[in-house]
PDB file of C-alpha atoms in Angstrom:
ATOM      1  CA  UNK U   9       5.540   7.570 -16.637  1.00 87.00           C
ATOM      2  CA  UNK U  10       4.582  11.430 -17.026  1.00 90.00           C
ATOM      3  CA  UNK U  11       2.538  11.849 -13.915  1.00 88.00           C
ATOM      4  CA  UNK U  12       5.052   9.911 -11.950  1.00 89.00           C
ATOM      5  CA  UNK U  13       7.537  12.255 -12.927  1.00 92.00           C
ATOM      6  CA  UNK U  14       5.216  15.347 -12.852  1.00 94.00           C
ATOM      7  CA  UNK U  15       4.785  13.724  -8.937  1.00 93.00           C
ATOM      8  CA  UNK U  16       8.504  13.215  -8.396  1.00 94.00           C
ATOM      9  CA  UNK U  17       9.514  16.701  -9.363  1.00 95.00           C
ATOM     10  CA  UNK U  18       6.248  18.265  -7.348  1.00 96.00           C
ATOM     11  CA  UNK U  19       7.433  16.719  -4.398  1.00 95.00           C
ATOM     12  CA  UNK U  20      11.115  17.858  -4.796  1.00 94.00           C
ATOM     13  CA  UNK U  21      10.361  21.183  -5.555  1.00 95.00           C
ATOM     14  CA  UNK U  22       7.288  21.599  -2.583  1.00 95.00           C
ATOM     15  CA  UNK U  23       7.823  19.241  -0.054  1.00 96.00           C
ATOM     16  CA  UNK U  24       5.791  18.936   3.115  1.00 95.00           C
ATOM     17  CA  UNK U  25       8.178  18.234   5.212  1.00 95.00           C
ATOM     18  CA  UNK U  26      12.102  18.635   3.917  1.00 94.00           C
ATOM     19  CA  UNK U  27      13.072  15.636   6.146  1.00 95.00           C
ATOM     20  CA  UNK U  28      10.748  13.331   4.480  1.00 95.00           C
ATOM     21  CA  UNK U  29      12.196  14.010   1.041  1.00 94.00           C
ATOM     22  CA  UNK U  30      14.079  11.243  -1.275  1.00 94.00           C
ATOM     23  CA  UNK U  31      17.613  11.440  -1.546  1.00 94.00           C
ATOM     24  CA  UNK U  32      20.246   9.733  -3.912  1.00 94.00           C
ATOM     25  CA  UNK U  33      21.371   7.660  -0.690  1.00 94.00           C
ATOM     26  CA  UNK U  34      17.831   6.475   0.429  1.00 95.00           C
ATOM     27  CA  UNK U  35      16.742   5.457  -3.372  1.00 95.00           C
ATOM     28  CA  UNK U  36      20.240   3.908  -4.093  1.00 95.00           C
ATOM     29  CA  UNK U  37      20.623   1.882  -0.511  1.00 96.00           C
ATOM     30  CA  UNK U  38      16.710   1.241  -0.172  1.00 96.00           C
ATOM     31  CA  UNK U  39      14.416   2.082  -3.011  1.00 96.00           C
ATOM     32  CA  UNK U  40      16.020   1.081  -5.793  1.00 96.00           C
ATOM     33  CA  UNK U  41      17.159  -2.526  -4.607  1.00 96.00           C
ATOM     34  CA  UNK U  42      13.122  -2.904  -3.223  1.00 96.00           C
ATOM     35  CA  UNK U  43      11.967  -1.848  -6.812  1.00 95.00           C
ATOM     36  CA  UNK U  44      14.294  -4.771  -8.205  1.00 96.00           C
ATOM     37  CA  UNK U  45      13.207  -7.575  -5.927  1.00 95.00           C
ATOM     38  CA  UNK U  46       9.080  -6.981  -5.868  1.00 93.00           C
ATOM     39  CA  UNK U  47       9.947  -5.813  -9.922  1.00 93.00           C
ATOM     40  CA  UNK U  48      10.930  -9.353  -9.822  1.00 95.00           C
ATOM     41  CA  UNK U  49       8.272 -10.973  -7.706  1.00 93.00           C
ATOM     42  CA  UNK U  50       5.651  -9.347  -9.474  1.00 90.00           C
ATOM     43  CA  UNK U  51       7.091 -10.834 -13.059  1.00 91.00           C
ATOM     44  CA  UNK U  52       7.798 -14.601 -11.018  1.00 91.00           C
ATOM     45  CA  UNK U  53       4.010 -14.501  -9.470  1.00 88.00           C
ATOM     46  CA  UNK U  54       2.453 -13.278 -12.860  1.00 85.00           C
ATOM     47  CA  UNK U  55       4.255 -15.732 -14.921  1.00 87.00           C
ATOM     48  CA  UNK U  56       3.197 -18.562 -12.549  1.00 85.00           C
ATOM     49  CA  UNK U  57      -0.371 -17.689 -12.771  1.00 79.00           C
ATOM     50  CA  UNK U  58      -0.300 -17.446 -16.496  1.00 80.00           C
ATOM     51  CA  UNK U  59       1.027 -21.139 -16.595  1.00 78.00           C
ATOM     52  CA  UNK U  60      -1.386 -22.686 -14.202  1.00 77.00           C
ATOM     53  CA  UNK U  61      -4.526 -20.931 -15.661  1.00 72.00           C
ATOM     54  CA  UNK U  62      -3.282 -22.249 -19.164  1.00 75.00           C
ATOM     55  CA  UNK U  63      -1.775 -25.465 -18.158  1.00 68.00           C
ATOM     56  CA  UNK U  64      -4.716 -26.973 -15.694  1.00 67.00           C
ATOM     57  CA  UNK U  65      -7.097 -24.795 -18.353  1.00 61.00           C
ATOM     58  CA  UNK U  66      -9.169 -23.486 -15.039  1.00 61.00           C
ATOM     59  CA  UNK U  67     -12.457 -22.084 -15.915  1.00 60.00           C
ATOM     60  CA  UNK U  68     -13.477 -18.263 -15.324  1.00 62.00           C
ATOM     61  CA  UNK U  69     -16.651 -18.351 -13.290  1.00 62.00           C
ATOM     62  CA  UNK U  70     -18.931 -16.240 -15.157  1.00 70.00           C
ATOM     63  CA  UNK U  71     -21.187 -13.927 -12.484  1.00 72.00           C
ATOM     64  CA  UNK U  72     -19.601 -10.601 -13.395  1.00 79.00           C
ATOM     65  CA  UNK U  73     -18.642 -11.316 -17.043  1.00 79.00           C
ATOM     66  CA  UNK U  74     -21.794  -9.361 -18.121  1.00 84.00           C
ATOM     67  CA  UNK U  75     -21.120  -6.578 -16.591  1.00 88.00           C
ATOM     68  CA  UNK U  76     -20.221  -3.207 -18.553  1.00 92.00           C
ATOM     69  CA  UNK U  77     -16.662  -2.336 -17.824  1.00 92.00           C
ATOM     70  CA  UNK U  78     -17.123   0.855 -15.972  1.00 94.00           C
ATOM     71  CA  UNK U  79     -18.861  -0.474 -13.494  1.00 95.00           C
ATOM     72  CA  UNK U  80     -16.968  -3.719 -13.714  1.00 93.00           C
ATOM     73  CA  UNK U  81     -13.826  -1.598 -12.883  1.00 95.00           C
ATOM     74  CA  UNK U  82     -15.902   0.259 -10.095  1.00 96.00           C
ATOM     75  CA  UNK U  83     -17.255  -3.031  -8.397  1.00 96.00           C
ATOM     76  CA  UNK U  84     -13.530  -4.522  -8.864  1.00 95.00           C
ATOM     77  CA  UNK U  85     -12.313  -1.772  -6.872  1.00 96.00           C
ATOM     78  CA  UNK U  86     -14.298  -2.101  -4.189  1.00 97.00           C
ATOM     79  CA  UNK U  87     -14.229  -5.879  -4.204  1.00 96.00           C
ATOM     80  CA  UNK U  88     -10.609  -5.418  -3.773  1.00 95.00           C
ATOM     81  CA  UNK U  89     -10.001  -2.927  -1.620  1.00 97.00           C
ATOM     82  CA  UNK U  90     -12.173  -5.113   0.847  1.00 97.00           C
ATOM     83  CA  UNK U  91     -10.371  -7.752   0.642  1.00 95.00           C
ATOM     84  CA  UNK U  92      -7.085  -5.304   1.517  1.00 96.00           C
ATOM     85  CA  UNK U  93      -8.657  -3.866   4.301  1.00 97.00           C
ATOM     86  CA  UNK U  94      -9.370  -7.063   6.203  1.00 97.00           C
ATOM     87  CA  UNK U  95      -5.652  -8.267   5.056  1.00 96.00           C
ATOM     88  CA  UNK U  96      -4.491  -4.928   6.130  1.00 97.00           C
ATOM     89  CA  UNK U  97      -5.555  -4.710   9.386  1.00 97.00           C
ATOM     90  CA  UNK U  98      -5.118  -7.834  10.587  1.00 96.00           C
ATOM     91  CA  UNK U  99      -1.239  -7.281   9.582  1.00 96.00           C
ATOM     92  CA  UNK U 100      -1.192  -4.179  11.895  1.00 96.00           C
ATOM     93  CA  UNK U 101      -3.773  -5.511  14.989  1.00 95.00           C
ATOM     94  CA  UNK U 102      -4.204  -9.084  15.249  1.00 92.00           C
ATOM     95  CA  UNK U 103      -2.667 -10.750  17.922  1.00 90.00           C
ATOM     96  CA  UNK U 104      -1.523 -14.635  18.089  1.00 91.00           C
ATOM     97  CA  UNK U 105       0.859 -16.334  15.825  1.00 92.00           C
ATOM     98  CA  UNK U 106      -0.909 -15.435  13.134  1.00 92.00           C
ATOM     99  CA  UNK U 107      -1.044 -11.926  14.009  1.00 92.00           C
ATOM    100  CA  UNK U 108       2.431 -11.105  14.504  1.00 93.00           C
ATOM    101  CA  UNK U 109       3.381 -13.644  11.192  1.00 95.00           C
ATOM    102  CA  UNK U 110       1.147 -10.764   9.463  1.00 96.00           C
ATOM    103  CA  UNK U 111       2.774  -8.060  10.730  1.00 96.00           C
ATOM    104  CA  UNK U 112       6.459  -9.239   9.855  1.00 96.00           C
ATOM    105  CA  UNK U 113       5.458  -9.546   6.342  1.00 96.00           C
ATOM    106  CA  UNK U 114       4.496  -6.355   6.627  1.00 97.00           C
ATOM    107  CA  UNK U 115       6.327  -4.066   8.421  1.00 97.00           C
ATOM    108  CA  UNK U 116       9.326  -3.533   5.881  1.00 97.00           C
ATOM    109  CA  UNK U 117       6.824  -1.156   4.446  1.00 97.00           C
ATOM    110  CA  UNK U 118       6.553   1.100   7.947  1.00 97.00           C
ATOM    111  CA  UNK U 119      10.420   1.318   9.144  1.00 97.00           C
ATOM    112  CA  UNK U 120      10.903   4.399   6.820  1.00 97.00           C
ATOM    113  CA  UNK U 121      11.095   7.236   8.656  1.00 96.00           C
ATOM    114  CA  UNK U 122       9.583   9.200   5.220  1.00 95.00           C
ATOM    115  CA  UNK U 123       7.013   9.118   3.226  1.00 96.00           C
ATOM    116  CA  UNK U 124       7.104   9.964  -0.449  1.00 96.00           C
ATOM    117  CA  UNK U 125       6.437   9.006  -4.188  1.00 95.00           C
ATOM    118  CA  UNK U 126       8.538   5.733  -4.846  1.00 94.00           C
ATOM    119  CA  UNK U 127       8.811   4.928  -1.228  1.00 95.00           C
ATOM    120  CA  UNK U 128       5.290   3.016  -2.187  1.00 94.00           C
ATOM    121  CA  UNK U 129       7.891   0.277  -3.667  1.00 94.00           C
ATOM    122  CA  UNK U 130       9.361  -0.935  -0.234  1.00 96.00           C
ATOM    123  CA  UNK U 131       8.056  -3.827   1.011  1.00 96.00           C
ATOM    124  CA  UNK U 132       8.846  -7.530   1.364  1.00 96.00           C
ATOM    125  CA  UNK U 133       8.116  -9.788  -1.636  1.00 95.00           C
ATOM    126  CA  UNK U 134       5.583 -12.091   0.609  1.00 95.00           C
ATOM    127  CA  UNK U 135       3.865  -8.850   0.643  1.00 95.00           C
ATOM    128  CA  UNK U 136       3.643  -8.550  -2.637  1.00 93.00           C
ATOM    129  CA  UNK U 137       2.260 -11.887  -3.541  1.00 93.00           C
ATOM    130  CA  UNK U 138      -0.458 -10.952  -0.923  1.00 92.00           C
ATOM    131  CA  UNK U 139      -1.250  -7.829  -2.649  1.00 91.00           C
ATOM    132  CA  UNK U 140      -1.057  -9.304  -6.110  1.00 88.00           C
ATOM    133  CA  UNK U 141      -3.305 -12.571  -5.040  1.00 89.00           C
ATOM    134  CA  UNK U 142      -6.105 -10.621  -3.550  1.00 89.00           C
ATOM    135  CA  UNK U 143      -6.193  -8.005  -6.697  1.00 87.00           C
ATOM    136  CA  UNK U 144      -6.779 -10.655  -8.779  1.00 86.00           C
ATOM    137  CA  UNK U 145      -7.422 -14.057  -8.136  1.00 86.00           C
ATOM    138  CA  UNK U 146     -11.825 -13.168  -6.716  1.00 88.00           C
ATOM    139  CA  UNK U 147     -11.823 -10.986  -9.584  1.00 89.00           C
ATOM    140  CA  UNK U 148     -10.467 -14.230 -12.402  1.00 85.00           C
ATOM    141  CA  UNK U 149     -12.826 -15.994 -10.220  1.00 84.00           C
ATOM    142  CA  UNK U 150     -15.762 -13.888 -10.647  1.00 87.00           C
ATOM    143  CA  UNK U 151     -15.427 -13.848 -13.954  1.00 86.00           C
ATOM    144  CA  UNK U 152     -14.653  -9.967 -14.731  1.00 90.00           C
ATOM    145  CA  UNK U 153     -14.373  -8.588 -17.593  1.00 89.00           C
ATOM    146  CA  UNK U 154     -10.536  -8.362 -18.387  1.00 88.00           C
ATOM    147  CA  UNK U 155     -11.341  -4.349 -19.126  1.00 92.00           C
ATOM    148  CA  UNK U 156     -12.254  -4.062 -15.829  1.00 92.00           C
ATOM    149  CA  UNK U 157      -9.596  -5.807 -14.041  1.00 90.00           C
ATOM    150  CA  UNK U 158      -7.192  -3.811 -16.028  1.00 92.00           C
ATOM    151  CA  UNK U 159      -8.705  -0.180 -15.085  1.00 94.00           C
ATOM    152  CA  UNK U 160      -8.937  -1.340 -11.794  1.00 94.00           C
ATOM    153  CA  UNK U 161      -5.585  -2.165 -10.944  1.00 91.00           C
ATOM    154  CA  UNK U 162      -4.291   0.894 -13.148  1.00 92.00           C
ATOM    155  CA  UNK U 163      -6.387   2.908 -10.379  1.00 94.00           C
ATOM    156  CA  UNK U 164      -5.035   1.312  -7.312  1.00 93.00           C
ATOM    157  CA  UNK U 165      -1.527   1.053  -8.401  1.00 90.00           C
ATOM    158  CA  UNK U 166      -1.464   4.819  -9.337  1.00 90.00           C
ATOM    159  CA  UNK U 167      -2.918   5.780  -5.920  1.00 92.00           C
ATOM    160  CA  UNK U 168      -0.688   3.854  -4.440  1.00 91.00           C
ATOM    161  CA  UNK U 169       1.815   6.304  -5.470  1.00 90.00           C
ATOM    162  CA  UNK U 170      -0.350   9.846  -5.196  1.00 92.00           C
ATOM    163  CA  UNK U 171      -1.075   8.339  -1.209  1.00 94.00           C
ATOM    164  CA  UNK U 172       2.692   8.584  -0.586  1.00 95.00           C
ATOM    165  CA  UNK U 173       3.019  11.976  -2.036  1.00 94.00           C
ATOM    166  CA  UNK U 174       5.023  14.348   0.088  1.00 96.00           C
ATOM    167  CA  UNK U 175       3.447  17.644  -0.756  1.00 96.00           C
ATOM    168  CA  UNK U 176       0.689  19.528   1.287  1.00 94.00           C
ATOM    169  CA  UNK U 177      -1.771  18.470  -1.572  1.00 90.00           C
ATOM    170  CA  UNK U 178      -5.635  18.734   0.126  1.00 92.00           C
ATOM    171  CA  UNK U 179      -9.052  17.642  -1.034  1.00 92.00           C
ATOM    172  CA  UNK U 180     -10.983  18.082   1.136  1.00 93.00           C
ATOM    173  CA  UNK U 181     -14.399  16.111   1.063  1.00 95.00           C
ATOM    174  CA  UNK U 182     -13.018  13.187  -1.249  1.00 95.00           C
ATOM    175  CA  UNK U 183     -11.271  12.539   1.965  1.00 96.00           C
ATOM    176  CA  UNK U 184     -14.172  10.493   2.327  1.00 97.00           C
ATOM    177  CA  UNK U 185     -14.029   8.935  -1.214  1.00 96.00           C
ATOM    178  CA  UNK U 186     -10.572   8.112  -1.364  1.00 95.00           C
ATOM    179  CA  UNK U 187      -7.508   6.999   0.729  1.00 95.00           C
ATOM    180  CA  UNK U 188      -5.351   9.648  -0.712  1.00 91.00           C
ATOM    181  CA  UNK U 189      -2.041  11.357   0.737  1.00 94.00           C
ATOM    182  CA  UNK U 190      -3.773  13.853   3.971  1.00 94.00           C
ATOM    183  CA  UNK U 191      -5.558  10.026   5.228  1.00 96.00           C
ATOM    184  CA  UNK U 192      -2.261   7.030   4.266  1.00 96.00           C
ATOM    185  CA  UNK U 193       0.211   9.880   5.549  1.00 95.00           C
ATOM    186  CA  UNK U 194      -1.529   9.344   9.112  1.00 96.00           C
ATOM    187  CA  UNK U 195      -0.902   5.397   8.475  1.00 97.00           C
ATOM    188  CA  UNK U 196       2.322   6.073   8.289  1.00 97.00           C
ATOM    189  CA  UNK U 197       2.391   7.541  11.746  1.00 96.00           C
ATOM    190  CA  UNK U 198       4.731   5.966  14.444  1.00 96.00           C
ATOM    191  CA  UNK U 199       2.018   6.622  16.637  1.00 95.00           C
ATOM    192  CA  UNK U 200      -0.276   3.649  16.619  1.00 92.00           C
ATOM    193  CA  UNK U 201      -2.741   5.640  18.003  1.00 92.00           C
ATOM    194  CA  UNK U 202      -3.351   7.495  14.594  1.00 93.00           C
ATOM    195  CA  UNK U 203      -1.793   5.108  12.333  1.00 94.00           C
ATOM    196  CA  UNK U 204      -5.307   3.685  10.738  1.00 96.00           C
ATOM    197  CA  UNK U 205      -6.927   4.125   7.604  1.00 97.00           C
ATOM    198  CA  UNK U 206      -6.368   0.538   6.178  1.00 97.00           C
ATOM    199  CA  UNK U 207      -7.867   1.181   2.459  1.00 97.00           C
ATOM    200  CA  UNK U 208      -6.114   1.524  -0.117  1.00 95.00           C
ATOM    201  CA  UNK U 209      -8.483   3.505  -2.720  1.00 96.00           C
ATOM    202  CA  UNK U 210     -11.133   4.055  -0.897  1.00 97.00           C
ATOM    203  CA  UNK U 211     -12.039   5.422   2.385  1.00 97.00           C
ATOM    204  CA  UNK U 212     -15.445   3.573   2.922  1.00 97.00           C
ATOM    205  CA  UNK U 213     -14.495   0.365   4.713  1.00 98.00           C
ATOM    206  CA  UNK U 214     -12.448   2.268   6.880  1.00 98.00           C
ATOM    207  CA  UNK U 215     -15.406   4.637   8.184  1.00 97.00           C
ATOM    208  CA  UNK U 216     -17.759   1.906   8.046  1.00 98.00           C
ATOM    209  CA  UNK U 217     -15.805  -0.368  10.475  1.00 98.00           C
ATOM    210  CA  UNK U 218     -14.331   2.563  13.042  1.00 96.00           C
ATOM    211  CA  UNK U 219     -10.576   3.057  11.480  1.00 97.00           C
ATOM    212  CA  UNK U 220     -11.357   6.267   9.382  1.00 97.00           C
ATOM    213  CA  UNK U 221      -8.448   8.970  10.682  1.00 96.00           C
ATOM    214  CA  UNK U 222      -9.141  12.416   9.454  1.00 95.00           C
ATOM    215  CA  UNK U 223      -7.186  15.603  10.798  1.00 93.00           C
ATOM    216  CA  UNK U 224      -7.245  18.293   8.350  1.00 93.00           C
ATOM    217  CA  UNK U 225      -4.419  20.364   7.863  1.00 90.00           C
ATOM    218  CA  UNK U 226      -2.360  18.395  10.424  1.00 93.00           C
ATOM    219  CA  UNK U 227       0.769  15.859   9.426  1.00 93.00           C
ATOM    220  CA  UNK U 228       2.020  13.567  12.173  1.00 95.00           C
ATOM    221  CA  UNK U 229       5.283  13.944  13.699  1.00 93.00           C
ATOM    222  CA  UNK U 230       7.170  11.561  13.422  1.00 95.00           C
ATOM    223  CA  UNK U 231       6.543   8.514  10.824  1.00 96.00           C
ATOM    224  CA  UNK U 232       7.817   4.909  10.794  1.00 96.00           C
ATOM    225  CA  UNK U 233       7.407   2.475  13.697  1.00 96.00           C
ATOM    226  CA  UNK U 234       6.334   3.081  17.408  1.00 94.00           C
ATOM    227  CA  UNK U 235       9.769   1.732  18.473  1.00 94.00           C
ATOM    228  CA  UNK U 236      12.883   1.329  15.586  1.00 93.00           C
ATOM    229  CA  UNK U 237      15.088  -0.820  18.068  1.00 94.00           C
ATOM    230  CA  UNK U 238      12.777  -3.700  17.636  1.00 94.00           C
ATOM    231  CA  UNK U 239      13.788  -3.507  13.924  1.00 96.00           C
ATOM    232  CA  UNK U 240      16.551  -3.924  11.349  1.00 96.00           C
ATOM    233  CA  UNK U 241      17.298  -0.489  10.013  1.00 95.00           C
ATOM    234  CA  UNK U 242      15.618   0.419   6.708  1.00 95.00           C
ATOM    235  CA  UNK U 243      18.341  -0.424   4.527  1.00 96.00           C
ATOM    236  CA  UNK U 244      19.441  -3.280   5.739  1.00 96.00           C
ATOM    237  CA  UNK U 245      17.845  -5.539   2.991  1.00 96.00           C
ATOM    238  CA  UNK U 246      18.919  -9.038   4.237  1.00 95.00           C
ATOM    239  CA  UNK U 247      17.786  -8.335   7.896  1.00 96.00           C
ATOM    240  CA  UNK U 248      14.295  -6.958   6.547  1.00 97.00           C
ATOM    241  CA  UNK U 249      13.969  -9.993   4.378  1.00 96.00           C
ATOM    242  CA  UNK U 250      14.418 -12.288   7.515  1.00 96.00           C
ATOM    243  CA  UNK U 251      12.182 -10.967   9.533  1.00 95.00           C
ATOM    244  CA  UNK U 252       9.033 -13.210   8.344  1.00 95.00           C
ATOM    245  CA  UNK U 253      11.307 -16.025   9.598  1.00 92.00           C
ATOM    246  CA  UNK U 254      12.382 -14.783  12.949  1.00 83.00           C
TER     247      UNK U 254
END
């Protein structure tokens, strides 16, 4: 809770760009009610699993269980992040049925037209259960120790919020580490063009399969989606909801 707020005032106090910042409207009419419904997706989809492992009594498989819990956690993260990246990029490019199903479910998270802390929390709840499913069911099927699973997700749920940061924060060569704010502010571009880097921690899947975007020192111009008239408007909850549907 302290280094989201350290974040939150950071941002308020240095923004990048003053047009990207929160305001009371935005995080009243959009972030706040998308906090509440994936708050309550996550605690639906976590309770479910709970009762099915316990219920049917599913065995963990047991290949990683004897691993130490570093690099349990570091393994996990990669595992994961894998798994995103395919997920994640096939919501944005594929083509078909499929394709544009994927990119509904999706796209709630891209019709802001700002990028900052909290706005990690929009997106729609199918989304979620995406994310959540692919963060942990390989790993409870690996076997992992629970250690591990727990640093892991501690990691990628806390850069989930640094990525989004709207401050002119640079690092320079962990660019090619980690997905942080200078490479996910470029996936937020309304310029598909630009609008790669699918990981979500790291950086390596992205510049091992061609999607790594890297312009230092250099925010894009406009964020959000290559054309808004396609799309409900931001805060228009129901419409967003819908759109997996349409």
């Amino acid at each position: 809770i302290a280094l989201v707020v350290t974040l939150l005032v950071v941002e308020h106090l240095a923004p990048l760009r003053a047009e990207w910042r929160m305001t009371s409207r935005l995080f009243l009419r959009r972030d706040l009610p998308y906090l509440v419904i994936g708050g309550a997706t996550l605690t639906v989809i976590n309770a479910a699993g709970v009762h099915v492992a316990t219920h049917f009594q599913l065995a963990r498989g047991g290949a990683a269980a004897s691993l130490p819990i570093t690099l349990g956690a570091v393994l996990a993260i990669l595992l994961t992040d894998f798994a995103w990246y395919w997920v994640h990029r096939v919501s944005h490019e594929a083509k078909g049925r499929a394709g544009r199903f994927m990119w509904r479910v999706h796209v709630a998270h891209h019709l802001p037209a700002q990028v900052y802390v909290l706005m990690h929390v929009v997106g729609h709840p199918l989304n979620a259960i995406i994310v959540r499913a692919l963060l942990t069911v390989p790993l409870y099927a690996l076997g992992f120790p629970p250690e591990s699973v727990f640093i892991a997700g501690v990691v990628t749920g806390f850069q989930g919020l640094v990525s989004h940061f709207n401050v002119d924060s640079r690092v320079g060569w962990l660019n090619y580490l980690l997905i942080g704010t200078e490479l996910h502010r470029h996936h937020h571009s309304a310029d598909v063009n630009e609008a790669k880097n699918y990981g979500a921690v790291v950086s390596l899947w992205d510049q091992l399969f061609g999607t790594f975007h890297y312009q230092p020192g250099r925010a894009p111009k406009r964020l959000g989606v290559d054309d808004a008239t396609l799309y409900p408007a931001d805060v228009q909850i129901g419409k967003v909801m819908a759109l997996p549907f349409r």
